[in-house]
PDB file of C-alpha atoms in Angstrom:
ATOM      1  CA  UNK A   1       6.560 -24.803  11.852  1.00 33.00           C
ATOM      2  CA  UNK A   2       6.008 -22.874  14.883  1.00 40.00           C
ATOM      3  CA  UNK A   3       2.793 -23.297  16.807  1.00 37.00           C
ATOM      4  CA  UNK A   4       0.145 -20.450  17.120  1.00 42.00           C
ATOM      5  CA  UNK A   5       0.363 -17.699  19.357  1.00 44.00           C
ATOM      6  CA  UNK A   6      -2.644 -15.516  20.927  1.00 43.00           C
ATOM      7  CA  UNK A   7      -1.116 -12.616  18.856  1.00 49.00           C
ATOM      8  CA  UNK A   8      -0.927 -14.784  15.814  1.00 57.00           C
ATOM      9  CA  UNK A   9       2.969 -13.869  15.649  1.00 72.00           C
ATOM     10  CA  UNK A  10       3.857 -16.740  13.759  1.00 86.00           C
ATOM     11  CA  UNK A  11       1.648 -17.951  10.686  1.00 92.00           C
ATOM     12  CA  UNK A  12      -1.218 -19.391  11.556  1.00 93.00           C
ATOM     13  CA  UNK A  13      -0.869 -23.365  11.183  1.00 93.00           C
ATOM     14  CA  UNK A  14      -3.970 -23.553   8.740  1.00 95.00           C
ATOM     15  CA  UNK A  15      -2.130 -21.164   6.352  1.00 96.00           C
ATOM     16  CA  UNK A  16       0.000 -22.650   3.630  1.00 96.00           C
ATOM     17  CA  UNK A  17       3.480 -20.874   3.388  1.00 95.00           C
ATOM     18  CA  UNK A  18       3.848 -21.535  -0.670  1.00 95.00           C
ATOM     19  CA  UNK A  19       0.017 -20.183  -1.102  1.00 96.00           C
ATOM     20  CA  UNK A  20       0.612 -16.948   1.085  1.00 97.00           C
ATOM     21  CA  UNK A  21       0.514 -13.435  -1.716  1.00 98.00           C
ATOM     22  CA  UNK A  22       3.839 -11.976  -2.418  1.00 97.00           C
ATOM     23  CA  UNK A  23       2.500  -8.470  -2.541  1.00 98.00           C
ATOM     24  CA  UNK A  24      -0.334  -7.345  -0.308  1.00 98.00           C
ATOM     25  CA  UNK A  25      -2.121  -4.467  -1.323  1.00 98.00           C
ATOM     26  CA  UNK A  26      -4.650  -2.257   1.163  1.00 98.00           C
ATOM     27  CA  UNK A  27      -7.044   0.525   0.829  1.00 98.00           C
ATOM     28  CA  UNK A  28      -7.370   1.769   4.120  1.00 98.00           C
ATOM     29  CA  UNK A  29     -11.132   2.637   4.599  1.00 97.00           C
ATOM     30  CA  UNK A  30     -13.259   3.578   7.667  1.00 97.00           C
ATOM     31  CA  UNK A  31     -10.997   5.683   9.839  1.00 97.00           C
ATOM     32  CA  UNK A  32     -13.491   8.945   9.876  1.00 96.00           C
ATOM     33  CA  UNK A  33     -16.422   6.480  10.598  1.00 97.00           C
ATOM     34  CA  UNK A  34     -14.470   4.416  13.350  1.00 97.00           C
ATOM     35  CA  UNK A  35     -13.886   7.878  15.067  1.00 97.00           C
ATOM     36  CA  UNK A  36     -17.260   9.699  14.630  1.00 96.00           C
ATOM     37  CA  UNK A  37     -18.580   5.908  15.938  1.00 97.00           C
ATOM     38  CA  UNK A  38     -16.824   6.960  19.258  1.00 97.00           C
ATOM     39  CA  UNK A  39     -17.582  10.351  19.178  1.00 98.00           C
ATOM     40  CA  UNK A  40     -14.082  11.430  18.387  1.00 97.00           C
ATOM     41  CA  UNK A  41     -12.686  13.437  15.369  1.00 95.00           C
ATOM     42  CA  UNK A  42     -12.025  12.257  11.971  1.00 95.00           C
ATOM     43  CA  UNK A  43      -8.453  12.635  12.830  1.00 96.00           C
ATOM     44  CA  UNK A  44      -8.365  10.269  15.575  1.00 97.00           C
ATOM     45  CA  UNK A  45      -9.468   8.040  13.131  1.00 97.00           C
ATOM     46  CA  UNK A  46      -6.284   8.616  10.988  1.00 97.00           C
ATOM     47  CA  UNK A  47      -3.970   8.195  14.236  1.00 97.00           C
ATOM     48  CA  UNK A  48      -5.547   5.149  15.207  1.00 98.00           C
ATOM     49  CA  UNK A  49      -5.202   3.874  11.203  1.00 98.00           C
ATOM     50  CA  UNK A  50      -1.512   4.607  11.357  1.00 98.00           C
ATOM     51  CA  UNK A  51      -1.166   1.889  14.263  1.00 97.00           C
ATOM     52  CA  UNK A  52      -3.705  -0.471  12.277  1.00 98.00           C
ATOM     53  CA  UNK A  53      -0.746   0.111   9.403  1.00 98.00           C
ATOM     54  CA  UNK A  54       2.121  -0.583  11.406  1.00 97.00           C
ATOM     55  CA  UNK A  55       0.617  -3.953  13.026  1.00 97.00           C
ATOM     56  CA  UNK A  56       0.028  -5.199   9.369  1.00 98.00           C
ATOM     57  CA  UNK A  57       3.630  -4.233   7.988  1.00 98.00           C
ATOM     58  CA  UNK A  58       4.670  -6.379  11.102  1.00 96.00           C
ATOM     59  CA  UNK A  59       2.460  -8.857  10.743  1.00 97.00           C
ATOM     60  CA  UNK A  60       3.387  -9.297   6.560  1.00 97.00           C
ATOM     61  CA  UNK A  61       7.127  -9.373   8.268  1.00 96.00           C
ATOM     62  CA  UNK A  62       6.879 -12.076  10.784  1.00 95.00           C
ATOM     63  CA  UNK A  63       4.431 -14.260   8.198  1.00 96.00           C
ATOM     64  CA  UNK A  64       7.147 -14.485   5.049  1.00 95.00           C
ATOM     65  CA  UNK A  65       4.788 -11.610   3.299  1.00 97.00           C
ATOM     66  CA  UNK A  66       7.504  -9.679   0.606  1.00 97.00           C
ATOM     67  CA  UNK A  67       6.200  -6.662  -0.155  1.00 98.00           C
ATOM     68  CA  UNK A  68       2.838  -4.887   1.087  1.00 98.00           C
ATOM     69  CA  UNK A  69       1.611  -1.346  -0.606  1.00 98.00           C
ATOM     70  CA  UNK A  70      -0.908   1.249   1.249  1.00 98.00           C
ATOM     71  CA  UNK A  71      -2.791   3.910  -0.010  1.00 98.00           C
ATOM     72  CA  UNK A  72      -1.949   6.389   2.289  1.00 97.00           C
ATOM     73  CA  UNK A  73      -3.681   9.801   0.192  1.00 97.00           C
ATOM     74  CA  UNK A  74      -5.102   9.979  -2.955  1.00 97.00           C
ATOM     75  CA  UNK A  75      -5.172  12.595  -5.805  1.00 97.00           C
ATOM     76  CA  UNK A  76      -8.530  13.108  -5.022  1.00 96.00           C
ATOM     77  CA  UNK A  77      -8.041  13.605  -0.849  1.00 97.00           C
ATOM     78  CA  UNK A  78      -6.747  17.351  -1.583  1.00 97.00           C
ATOM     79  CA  UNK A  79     -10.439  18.202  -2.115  1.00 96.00           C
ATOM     80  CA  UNK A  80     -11.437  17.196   1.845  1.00 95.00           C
ATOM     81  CA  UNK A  81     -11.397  20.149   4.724  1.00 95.00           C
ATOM     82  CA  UNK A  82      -7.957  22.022   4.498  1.00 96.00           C
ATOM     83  CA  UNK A  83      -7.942  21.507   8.404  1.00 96.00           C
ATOM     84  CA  UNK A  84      -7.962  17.397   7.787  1.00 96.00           C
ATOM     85  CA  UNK A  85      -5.142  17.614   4.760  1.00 97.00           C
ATOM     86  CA  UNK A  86      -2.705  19.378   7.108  1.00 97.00           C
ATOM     87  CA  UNK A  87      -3.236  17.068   9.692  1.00 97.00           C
ATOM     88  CA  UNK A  88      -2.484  14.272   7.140  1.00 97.00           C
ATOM     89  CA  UNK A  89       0.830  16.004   5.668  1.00 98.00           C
ATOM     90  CA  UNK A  90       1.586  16.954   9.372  1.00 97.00           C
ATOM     91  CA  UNK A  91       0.886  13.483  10.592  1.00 97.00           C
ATOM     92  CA  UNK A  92       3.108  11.655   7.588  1.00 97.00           C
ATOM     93  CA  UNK A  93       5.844  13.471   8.037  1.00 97.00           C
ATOM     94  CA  UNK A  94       5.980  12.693  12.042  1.00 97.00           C
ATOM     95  CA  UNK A  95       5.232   9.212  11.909  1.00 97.00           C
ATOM     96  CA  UNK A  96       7.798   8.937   9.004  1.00 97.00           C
ATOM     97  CA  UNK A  97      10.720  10.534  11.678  1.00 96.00           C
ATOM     98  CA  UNK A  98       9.498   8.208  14.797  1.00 96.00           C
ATOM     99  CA  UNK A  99       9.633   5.072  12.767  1.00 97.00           C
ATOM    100  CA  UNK A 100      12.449   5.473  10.526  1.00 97.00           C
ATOM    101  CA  UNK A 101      14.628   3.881  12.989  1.00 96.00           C
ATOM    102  CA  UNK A 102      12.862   1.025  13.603  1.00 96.00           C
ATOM    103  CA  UNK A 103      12.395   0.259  10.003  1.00 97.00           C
ATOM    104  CA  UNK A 104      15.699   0.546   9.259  1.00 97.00           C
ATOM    105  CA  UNK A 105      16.842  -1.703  12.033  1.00 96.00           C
ATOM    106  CA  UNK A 106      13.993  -4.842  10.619  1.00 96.00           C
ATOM    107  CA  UNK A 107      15.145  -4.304   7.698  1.00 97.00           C
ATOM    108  CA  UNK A 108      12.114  -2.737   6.047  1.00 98.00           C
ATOM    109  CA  UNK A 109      12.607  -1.017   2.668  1.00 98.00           C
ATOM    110  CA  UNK A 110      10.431   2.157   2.517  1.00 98.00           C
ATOM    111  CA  UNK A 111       9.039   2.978  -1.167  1.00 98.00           C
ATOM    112  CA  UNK A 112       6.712   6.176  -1.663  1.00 98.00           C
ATOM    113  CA  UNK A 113       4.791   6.032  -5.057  1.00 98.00           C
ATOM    114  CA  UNK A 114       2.875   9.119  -6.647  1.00 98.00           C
ATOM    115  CA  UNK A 115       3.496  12.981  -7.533  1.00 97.00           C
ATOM    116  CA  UNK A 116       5.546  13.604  -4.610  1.00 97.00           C
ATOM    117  CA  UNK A 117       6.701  16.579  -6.388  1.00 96.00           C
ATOM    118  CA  UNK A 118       3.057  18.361  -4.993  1.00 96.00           C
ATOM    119  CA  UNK A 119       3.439  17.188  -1.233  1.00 97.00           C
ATOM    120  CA  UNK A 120       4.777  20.108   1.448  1.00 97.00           C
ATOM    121  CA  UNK A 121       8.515  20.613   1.150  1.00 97.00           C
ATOM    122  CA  UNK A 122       9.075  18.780   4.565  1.00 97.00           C
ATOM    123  CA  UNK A 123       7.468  15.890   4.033  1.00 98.00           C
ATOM    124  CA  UNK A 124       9.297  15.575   0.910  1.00 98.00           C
ATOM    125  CA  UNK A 125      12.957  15.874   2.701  1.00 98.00           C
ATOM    126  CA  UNK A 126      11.186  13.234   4.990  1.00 97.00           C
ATOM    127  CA  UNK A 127      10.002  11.128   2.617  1.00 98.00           C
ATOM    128  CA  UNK A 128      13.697  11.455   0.519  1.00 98.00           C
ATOM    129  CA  UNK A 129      15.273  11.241   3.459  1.00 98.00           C
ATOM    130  CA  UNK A 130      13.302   7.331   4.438  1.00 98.00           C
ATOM    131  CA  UNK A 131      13.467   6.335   1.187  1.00 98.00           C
ATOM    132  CA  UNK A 132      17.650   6.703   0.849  1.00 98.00           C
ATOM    133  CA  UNK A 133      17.739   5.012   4.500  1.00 98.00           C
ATOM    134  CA  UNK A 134      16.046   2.084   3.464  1.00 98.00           C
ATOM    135  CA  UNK A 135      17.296   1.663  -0.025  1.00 97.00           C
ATOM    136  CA  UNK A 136      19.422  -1.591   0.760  1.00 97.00           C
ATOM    137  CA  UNK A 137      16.834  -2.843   3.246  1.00 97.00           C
ATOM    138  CA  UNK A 138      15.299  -6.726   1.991  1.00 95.00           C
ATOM    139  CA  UNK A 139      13.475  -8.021   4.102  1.00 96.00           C
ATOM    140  CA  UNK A 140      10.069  -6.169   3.290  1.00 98.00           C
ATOM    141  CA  UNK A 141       8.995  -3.520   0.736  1.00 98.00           C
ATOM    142  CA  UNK A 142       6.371  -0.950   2.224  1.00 98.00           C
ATOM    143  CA  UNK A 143       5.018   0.866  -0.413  1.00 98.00           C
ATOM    144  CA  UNK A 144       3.242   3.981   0.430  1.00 98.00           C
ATOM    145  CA  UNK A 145       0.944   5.305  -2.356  1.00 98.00           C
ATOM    146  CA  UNK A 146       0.490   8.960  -1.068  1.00 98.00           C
ATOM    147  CA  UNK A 147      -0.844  11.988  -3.583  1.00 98.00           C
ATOM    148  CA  UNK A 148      -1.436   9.059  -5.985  1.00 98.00           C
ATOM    149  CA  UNK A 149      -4.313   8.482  -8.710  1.00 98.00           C
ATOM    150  CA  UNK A 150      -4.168   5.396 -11.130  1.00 98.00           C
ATOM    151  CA  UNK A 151      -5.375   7.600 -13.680  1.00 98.00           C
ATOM    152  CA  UNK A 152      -2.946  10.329 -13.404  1.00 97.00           C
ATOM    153  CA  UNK A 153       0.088   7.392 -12.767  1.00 98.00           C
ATOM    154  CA  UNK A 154      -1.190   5.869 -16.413  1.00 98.00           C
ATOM    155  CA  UNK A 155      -1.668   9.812 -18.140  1.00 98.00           C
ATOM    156  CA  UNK A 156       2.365  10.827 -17.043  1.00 97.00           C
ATOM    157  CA  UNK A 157       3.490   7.000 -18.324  1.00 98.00           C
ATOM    158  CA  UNK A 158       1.979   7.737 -21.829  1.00 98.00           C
ATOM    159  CA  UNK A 159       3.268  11.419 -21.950  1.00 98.00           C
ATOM    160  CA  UNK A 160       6.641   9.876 -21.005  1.00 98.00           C
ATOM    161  CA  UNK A 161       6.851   7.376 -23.493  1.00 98.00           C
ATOM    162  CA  UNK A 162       5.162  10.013 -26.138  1.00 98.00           C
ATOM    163  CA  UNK A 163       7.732  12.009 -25.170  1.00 98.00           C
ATOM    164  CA  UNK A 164      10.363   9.516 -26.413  1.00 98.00           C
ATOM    165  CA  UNK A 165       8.905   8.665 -29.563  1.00 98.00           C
ATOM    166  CA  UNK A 166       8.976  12.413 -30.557  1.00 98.00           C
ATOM    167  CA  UNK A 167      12.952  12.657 -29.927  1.00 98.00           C
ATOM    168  CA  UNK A 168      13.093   9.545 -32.069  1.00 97.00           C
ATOM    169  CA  UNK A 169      14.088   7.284 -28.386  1.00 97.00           C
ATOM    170  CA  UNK A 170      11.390   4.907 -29.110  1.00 97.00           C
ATOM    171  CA  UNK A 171       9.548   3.421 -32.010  1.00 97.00           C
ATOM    172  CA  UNK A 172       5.500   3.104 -31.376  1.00 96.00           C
ATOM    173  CA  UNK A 173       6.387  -0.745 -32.481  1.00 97.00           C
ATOM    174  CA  UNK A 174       8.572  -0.919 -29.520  1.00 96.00           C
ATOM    175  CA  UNK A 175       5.938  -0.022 -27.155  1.00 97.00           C
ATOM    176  CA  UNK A 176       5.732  -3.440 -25.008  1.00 98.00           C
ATOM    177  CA  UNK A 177       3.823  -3.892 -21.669  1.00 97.00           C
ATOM    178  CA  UNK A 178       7.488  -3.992 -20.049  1.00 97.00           C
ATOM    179  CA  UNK A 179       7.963  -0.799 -21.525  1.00 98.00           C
ATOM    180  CA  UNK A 180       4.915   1.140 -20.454  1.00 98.00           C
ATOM    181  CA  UNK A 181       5.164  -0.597 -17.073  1.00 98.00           C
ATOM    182  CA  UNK A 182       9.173   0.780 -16.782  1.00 98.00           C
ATOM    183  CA  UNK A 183       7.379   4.688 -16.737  1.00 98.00           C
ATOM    184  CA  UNK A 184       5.097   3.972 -14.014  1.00 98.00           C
ATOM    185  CA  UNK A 185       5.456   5.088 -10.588  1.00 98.00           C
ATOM    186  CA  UNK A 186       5.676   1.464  -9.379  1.00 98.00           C
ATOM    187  CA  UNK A 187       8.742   0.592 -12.124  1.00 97.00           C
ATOM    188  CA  UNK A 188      10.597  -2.579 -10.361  1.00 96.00           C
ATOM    189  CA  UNK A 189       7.487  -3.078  -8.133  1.00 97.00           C
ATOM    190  CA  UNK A 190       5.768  -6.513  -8.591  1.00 97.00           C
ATOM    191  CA  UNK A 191       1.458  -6.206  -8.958  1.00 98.00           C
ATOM    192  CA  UNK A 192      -0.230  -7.027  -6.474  1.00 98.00           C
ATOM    193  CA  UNK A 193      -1.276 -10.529  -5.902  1.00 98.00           C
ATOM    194  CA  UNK A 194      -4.171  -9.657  -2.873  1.00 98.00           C
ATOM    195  CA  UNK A 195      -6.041  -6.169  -2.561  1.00 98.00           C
ATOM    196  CA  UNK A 196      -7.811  -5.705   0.589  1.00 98.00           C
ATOM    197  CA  UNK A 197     -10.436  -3.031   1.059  1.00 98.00           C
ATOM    198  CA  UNK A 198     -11.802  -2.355   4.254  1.00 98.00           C
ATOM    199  CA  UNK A 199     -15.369  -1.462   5.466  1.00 97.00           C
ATOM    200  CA  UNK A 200     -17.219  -2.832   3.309  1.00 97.00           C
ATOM    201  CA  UNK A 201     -16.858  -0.563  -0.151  1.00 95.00           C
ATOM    202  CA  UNK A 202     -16.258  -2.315  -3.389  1.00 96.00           C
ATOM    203  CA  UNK A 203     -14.696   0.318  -5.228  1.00 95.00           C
ATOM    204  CA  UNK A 204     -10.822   0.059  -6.752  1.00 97.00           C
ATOM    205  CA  UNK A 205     -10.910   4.033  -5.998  1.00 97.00           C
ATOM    206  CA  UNK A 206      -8.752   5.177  -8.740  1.00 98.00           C
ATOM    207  CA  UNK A 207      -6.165   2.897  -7.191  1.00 98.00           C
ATOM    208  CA  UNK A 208      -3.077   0.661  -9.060  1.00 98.00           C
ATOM    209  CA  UNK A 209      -5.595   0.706 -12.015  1.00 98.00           C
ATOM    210  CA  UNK A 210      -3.107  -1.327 -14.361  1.00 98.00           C
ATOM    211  CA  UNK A 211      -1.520  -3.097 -12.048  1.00 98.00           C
ATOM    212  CA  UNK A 212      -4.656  -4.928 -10.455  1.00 97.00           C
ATOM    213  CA  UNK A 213      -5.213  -6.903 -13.451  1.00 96.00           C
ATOM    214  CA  UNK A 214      -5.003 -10.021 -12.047  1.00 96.00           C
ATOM    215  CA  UNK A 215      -4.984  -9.376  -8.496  1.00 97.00           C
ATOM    216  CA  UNK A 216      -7.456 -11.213  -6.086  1.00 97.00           C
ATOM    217  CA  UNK A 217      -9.219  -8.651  -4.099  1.00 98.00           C
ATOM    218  CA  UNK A 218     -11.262  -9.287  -0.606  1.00 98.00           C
ATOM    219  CA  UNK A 219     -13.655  -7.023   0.794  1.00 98.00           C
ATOM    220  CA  UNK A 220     -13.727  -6.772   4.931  1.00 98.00           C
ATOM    221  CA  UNK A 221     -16.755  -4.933   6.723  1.00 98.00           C
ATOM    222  CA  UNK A 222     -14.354  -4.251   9.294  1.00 98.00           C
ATOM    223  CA  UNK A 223     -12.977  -0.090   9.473  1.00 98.00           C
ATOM    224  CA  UNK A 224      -9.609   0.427   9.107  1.00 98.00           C
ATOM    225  CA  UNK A 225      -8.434   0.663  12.263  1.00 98.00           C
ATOM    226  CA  UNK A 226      -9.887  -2.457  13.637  1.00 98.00           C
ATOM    227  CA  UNK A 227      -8.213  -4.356  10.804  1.00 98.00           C
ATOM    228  CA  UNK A 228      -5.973  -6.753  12.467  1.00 97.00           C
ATOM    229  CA  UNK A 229      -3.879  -9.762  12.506  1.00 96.00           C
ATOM    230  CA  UNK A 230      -7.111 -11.899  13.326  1.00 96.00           C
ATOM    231  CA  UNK A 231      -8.542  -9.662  10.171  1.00 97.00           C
ATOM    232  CA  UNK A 232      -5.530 -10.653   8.353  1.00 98.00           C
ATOM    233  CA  UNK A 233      -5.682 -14.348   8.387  1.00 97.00           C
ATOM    234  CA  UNK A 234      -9.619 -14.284   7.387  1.00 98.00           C
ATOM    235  CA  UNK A 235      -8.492 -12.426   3.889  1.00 98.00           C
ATOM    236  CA  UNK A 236      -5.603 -14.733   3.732  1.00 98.00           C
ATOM    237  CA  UNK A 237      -7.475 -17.700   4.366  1.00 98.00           C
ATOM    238  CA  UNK A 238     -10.357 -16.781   1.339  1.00 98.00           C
ATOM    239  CA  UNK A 239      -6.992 -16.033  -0.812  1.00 98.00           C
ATOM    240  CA  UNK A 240      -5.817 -18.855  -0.278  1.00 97.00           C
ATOM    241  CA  UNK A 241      -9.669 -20.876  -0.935  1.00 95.00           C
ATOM    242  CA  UNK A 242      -9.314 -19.390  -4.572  1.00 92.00           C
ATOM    243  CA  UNK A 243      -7.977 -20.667  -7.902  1.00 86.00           C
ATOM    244  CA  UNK A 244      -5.783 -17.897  -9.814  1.00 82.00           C
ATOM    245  CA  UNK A 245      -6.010 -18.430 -13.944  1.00 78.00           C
ATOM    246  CA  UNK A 246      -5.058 -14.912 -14.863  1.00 77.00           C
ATOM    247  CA  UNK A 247      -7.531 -15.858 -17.712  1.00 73.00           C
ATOM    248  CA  UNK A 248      -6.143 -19.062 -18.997  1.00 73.00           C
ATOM    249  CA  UNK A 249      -8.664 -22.292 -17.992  1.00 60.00           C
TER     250      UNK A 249
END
């Protein structure tokens, strides 16, 4: 194994390779406190989290980490100042065009989960335009979860499958976990095996509701945009400290 470098490039050597998560999941808190902390605006705060995001996709890359998923904008973000939303769509759909040619030549698959459908036009060519890119990409899946609500993901699955039954496509005795997990946004997606929350709130916030049944979930006090490789290998280290029974003994 390669030795440890200042910038923790290579996993760390106290890290086990066969305990590391498959699937890293994040809910990026803190970046309107980190800014108003230095006097700056909120959207500073979401600039500075962008390169926070990037670090960890690179850092999940270089430590053997398949698949990480961010939650980039919830269902429920629409209601903040229409001056801070733009600046989100605005600021997708640019950092989607800069890095799409870098992700394509690592070898990063790019995923978008949610109703897309709702997002500006552009950033929907973007986002279509990423996603089709990527498609044959392996060796990461980034998963952004952007106008998404667990909620609203489980509400469309069940009209879906409702929808079914009424044109006599499915039987109700035919309704299986693999089926009801096949009409979610994340269909092919594997659940999470680590959430990570940042700055300290312990709330799920409407986020992969079914499919953090089992997942192991770590809290850091740190904001989002000092969340970094250092950061990292603390939440990897307690993840790796705990015993996973997905409710057998």
């Amino acid at each position: 194994m390669k030795t440890q470098q200042t910038e923790l490039q290579y996993l760390p050597l106290d890290l086990k390779q066969e305990l590391l998560p498959q699937h890293v999941a994040v809910i990026m808190d803190g970046n309107g406190r980190w800014a108003k902390s230095r006097g700056l605006p909120r959207m500073m705060g979401h600039k500075a989290g962008v390169n926070a995001l990037k670090d960890l996709l690179h850092c999940c890359k270089d430590w053997g980490i398949k698949a990480l998923t961010a939650y980039a904008f919830s269902t429920e973000n629409w209601q903040r100042p229409e001056e801070e939303v733009e600046f989100l769509m605005n600021l997708f759909q640019r950092v989607l065009r800069q890095e799409l040619r870098e992700m394509v030549e690592e070898n990063v698959q790019i995923q978008f989960v949610g109703n897309l459908s709702a997002l500006p036009q552009a950033l929907q060519a973007e986002i279509s335009h990423s996603m089709d890119q990527t498609k044959d990409n392996r060796s990461i899946r980034f998963t952004i979860a952007t106008n998404y609500g667990g909620r609203q993901e489980i509400l469309q699955a069940c009209r879906a499958i409702a929808q079914k039954v009424k044109e006599d496509l499915l039987q109700p005795e035919d309704i299986s976990e693999e089926v009801f997990e096949a009409h979610l946004y994340t269909a092919g997606i594997a659940d999470p095996d680590l959430l990570i929350r940042t700055s300290g709130e312990m709330r799920l916030s409407n986020f992969l509701l079914w499919q953090m049944a089992y997942s192991e979930i770590y809290i850091s006090d740190t904001l989002w945009p000092d969340f970094n490789r250092h950061e990292f290998h603390r939440a990897l280290s307690a993840y790796q400290q705990r015993e996973r029974r997905f409710g057998k003994v």
